[in-house]
Short mmCIF file of C-alpha atoms in Angstrom, two decimals:
data_model
loop_
_atom_site.label_atom_id
_atom_site.label_comp_id
_atom_site.label_asym_id
_atom_site.label_seq_id
_atom_site.Cartn_x
_atom_site.Cartn_y
_atom_site.Cartn_z
CA MET A 215 0.00 0.00 0.00
CA LYS A 216 1.18 3.48 -0.77
CA LYS A 217 2.32 5.48 2.26
CA LEU A 218 3.09 9.15 2.53
CA ILE A 219 6.89 9.13 2.32
CA VAL A 220 8.12 12.07 0.31
CA ALA A 221 11.55 13.67 0.70
CA ALA A 222 11.97 17.26 -0.35
CA GLY A 223 13.80 20.38 0.70
CA LEU A 224 12.55 22.28 3.71
CA ALA A 225 10.31 25.12 2.61
CA THR A 226 9.40 28.07 4.80
CA ILE A 227 8.12 25.81 7.55
CA PHE A 228 10.92 26.94 9.87
CA GLY A 229 10.90 30.44 11.28
CA PHE A 230 13.87 32.32 12.58
CA GLY A 231 14.29 35.69 14.22
CA ILE A 232 12.35 37.53 16.88
CA THR A 233 8.84 36.47 17.89
CA SER A 234 5.73 38.51 17.22
CA GLY A 235 4.54 41.20 19.58
CA ILE A 236 2.41 40.73 22.65
CA ALA A 237 -1.13 39.65 21.85
CA VAL A 238 -4.18 39.60 24.08
CA THR A 239 -5.60 36.11 24.40
CA GLN A 240 -9.30 35.84 23.55
CA ALA A 241 -11.77 32.98 23.56
CA GLN A 242 -11.70 30.81 20.44
CA THR A 243 -8.65 32.31 18.81
CA VAL A 244 -6.28 31.32 16.00
CA SER A 245 -2.75 32.45 15.19
CA SER A 246 -0.43 31.99 12.24
CA GLY A 247 3.30 31.40 12.19
CA THR A 248 5.91 28.74 11.63
CA SER A 249 6.46 25.27 13.02
CA ASP A 250 8.51 26.70 15.89
CA ASP A 251 6.88 30.15 16.38
CA PHE A 252 3.09 29.96 16.31
CA ASP A 253 2.36 33.69 16.02
CA ARG A 254 5.27 34.89 13.92
CA TYR A 255 2.95 36.08 11.12
CA SER A 256 -0.44 36.74 12.75
CA ALA A 257 -1.23 37.43 16.39
CA LEU A 258 -4.30 35.81 17.90
CA TYR A 259 -7.64 36.63 16.23
CA ARG A 260 -11.10 35.18 16.72
CA TYR A 261 -12.71 32.31 14.82
CA THR A 262 -16.25 30.93 14.68
CA LEU A 263 -17.50 27.34 14.57
CA PRO A 264 -20.59 25.73 13.05
CA PRO A 265 -23.78 26.24 15.09
CA GLY A 266 -23.82 24.08 18.21
CA LYS A 267 -20.10 23.28 18.10
CA THR A 268 -17.43 24.28 20.62
CA PRO A 269 -13.63 24.10 20.32
CA ASP A 270 -13.63 20.99 22.52
CA ASP A 271 -15.71 19.19 19.87
CA ILE A 272 -12.81 19.32 17.38
CA VAL A 273 -10.82 16.08 16.95
CA GLY A 274 -8.67 17.10 14.00
CA MET A 275 -7.93 19.87 11.51
CA ASP A 276 -5.76 20.71 8.54
CA ILE A 277 -5.72 22.80 5.37
CA ALA A 278 -6.23 21.42 1.85
CA SER A 279 -4.22 22.35 -1.26
CA ASN A 280 -6.81 25.04 -2.12
CA ASP A 281 -6.35 26.54 1.37
CA HIS A 282 -9.78 25.47 2.55
CA VAL A 283 -9.67 24.67 6.27
CA TYR A 284 -11.24 21.35 7.32
CA ALA A 285 -12.35 20.55 10.88
CA TRP A 286 -13.60 17.18 12.08
CA TYR A 287 -15.79 16.86 15.18
CA LYS A 288 -16.50 14.27 17.87
CA ASP A 289 -20.04 13.62 16.63
CA GLY A 290 -18.81 12.30 13.27
CA THR A 291 -19.28 15.47 11.25
CA VAL A 292 -16.84 17.70 9.33
CA SER A 293 -17.01 21.25 7.99
CA SER A 294 -14.86 23.38 5.69
CA GLY A 295 -14.17 27.09 5.75
CA THR A 296 -11.52 29.68 6.47
CA SER A 297 -9.18 30.15 9.40
CA ASP A 298 -11.73 32.41 11.12
CA ASP A 299 -14.99 30.80 9.93
CA LEU A 300 -14.83 27.01 10.04
CA ASP A 301 -17.96 26.38 7.97
CA GLU A 302 -17.89 29.27 5.50
CA TYR A 303 -17.52 26.95 2.48
CA ILE A 304 -19.18 23.67 3.45
CA LYS A 305 -21.67 23.14 6.25
CA LEU A 306 -21.57 20.05 8.43
CA TYR A 307 -21.60 16.64 6.72
CA SER A 308 -20.86 13.14 8.03
CA TYR A 309 -17.59 11.21 7.90
CA SER A 310 -16.82 7.51 8.46
CA LEU A 311 -13.86 5.91 10.23
CA PRO A 312 -12.08 2.58 9.82
CA ILE A 313 -13.87 -0.35 11.45
CA GLY A 314 -13.24 -0.39 15.19
CA LYS A 315 -12.22 3.28 15.39
CA THR A 316 -14.15 6.18 16.96
CA PRO A 317 -13.58 9.95 16.79
CA ASN A 318 -12.15 9.82 20.31
CA ASP A 319 -9.34 7.59 18.99
CA ILE A 320 -8.00 10.38 16.74
CA VAL A 321 -4.84 12.16 17.90
CA GLY A 322 -3.95 14.02 14.71
CA MET A 323 -5.00 14.68 11.13
CA GLY A 324 -3.33 16.06 8.04
CA ILE A 325 -4.02 16.73 4.36
CA ALA A 326 -1.27 15.92 1.86
CA SER A 327 -0.45 17.82 -1.33
CA ASN A 328 -2.64 15.39 -3.30
CA ASP A 329 -5.48 16.11 -0.84
CA TYR A 330 -5.38 12.64 0.70
CA VAL A 331 -6.51 12.94 4.32
CA TYR A 332 -4.28 11.15 6.87
CA VAL A 333 -5.53 10.24 10.33
CA TRP A 334 -3.39 9.10 13.26
CA TYR A 335 -4.96 7.10 16.11
CA LYS A 336 -4.20 6.43 19.78
CA ASP A 337 -3.41 2.77 19.06
CA GLY A 338 -0.40 3.69 16.93
CA THR A 339 -2.03 3.28 13.53
CA VAL A 340 -2.71 5.71 10.67
CA SER A 341 -5.16 5.55 7.76
CA SER A 342 -5.69 7.60 4.61
CA GLY A 343 -8.81 8.59 2.75
CA THR A 344 -11.09 11.51 1.99
CA SER A 345 -12.67 14.10 4.25
CA ASP A 346 -15.77 11.90 4.61
CA ASP A 347 -14.21 8.41 4.38
CA LEU A 348 -11.06 8.28 6.48
CA ASP A 349 -9.72 4.97 5.17
CA LYS A 350 -10.95 5.07 1.56
CA TYR A 351 -7.40 4.83 0.18
CA ILE A 352 -5.29 3.09 2.84
CA ALA A 353 -6.45 0.91 5.74
CA PRO A 354 -4.77 1.49 9.14
CA TYR A 355 -1.03 0.72 9.31
CA ASN A 356 1.49 1.29 12.08
CA TYR A 357 3.43 4.50 12.79
CA THR A 358 6.30 5.28 15.15
CA LEU A 359 6.97 8.35 17.29
CA PRO A 360 10.15 10.01 18.55
CA PRO A 361 11.80 8.26 21.52
CA GLY A 362 9.87 8.82 24.74
CA LYS A 363 6.71 10.04 23.01
CA THR A 364 3.29 8.36 22.93
CA PRO A 365 0.24 9.16 20.78
CA ASN A 366 -1.37 10.88 23.77
CA ASP A 367 1.48 13.42 23.79
CA ILE A 368 0.40 14.82 20.42
CA VAL A 369 -1.46 18.16 20.50
CA GLY A 370 -1.56 18.80 16.76
CA MET A 371 -0.42 17.57 13.37
CA GLY A 372 -0.21 18.87 9.82
CA ILE A 373 1.33 18.13 6.43
CA ALA A 374 3.45 20.74 4.65
CA SER A 375 3.51 21.50 0.92
CA ASN A 376 6.52 19.19 0.50
CA ASP A 377 4.54 16.38 2.21
CA TYR A 378 6.64 16.43 5.36
CA VAL A 379 4.43 15.40 8.29
CA TYR A 380 4.73 17.62 11.38
CA ALA A 381 3.68 16.56 14.89
CA TRP A 382 3.59 18.89 17.87
CA TYR A 383 3.73 17.57 21.45
CA LYS A 384 2.50 18.68 24.88
CA ASP A 385 6.03 19.29 26.18
CA GLY A 386 6.67 22.09 23.67
CA THR A 387 8.54 20.06 21.06
CA VAL A 388 7.85 19.24 17.40
CA SER A 389 9.20 16.65 14.97
CA SER A 390 8.88 16.03 11.24
CA GLY A 391 8.84 12.83 9.22
CA THR A 392 6.56 10.58 7.20
CA SER A 393 3.10 9.23 7.89
CA ASP A 394 4.60 6.13 9.52
CA ASP A 395 7.77 7.62 11.10
CA LEU A 396 7.07 10.97 12.75
CA ASP A 397 10.70 12.00 13.19
CA GLU A 398 12.35 10.51 10.12
CA TYR A 399 13.35 13.92 8.72
CA ILE A 400 13.71 16.25 11.72
CA LYS A 401 14.28 15.21 15.32
CA LEU A 402 12.62 17.01 18.20
CA TYR A 403 13.07 20.78 18.46
CA ARG A 404 11.29 23.47 20.49
CA TYR A 405 8.28 25.61 19.55
CA SER A 406 6.88 28.77 21.15
CA LEU A 407 3.24 29.67 21.74
CA PRO A 408 1.43 33.02 21.70
CA ILE A 409 1.62 34.79 25.04
CA GLY A 410 -1.18 33.64 27.36
CA THR A 411 -1.68 30.23 25.74
CA ILE A 412 -0.43 26.76 26.63
CA ALA A 413 -0.10 23.57 24.61
CA ASN A 414 -3.22 22.10 26.18
CA ASP A 415 -5.25 25.02 24.75
CA ILE A 416 -4.60 23.75 21.20
CA VAL A 417 -7.63 22.14 19.53
CA GLY A 418 -6.39 22.02 15.95
CA MET A 419 -3.47 22.81 13.66
CA GLY A 420 -3.03 23.15 9.92
CA ILE A 421 -0.38 24.02 7.35
CA ALA A 422 -1.43 26.22 4.41
CA SER A 423 -0.15 26.02 0.84
CA ASN A 424 2.40 28.75 1.63
CA ASP A 425 3.60 26.63 4.60
CA ARG A 426 2.29 29.01 7.21
CA VAL A 427 1.23 27.09 10.31
CA TYR A 428 -2.22 27.92 11.74
CA VAL A 429 -3.07 27.04 15.34
CA TRP A 430 -6.57 27.11 16.79
CA PHE A 431 -7.03 27.48 20.55
CA LYS A 432 -9.91 26.92 22.93
CA ASN A 433 -10.90 29.28 25.73
CA PRO A 434 -7.82 29.95 27.87
#
């Protein structure tokens, strides 16, 4: 079975230099930056969810090749929109998981350059499919994490334009690799959050076509 294993040069996914200015944390906010500086490009601004949804309902997010933001929810629905309006383009519709999996098993999601959706689960497996059929293309197969990490340490995932998979962890570190080896390309390094937020506030992450990293937070 085909797996997402693509080697390419690092794009603009790394950020260097000083961090962005002080931002006031608000409820339901999103920032934009790099893999190691979450608000390098845009300080925190507000976002809205579909009616009846809260940030805690989100189980996974990422950004497709057309820069549409996708968000999957605990009740088995998904929407598509912009960084600040999560159902601007497509209202809620249903998605299916591999047999034996539930939304609560999801620890990360990502959308590759070919718009295949990848889903990582708590049991150490990953599948690939479409936004509404999460194993349409590839049934669950095993993945590995950096030494000392478990699936429950993941706070967000995303796939860059070069198809590098990025995984961010609760302890303030991030790695990059393939769908089945999360640190094959880049070992653990540190990331910084917007002032007033913590890793546990993260409800979703996504990487746009220009390799800017978007991070959605719940109420602080």
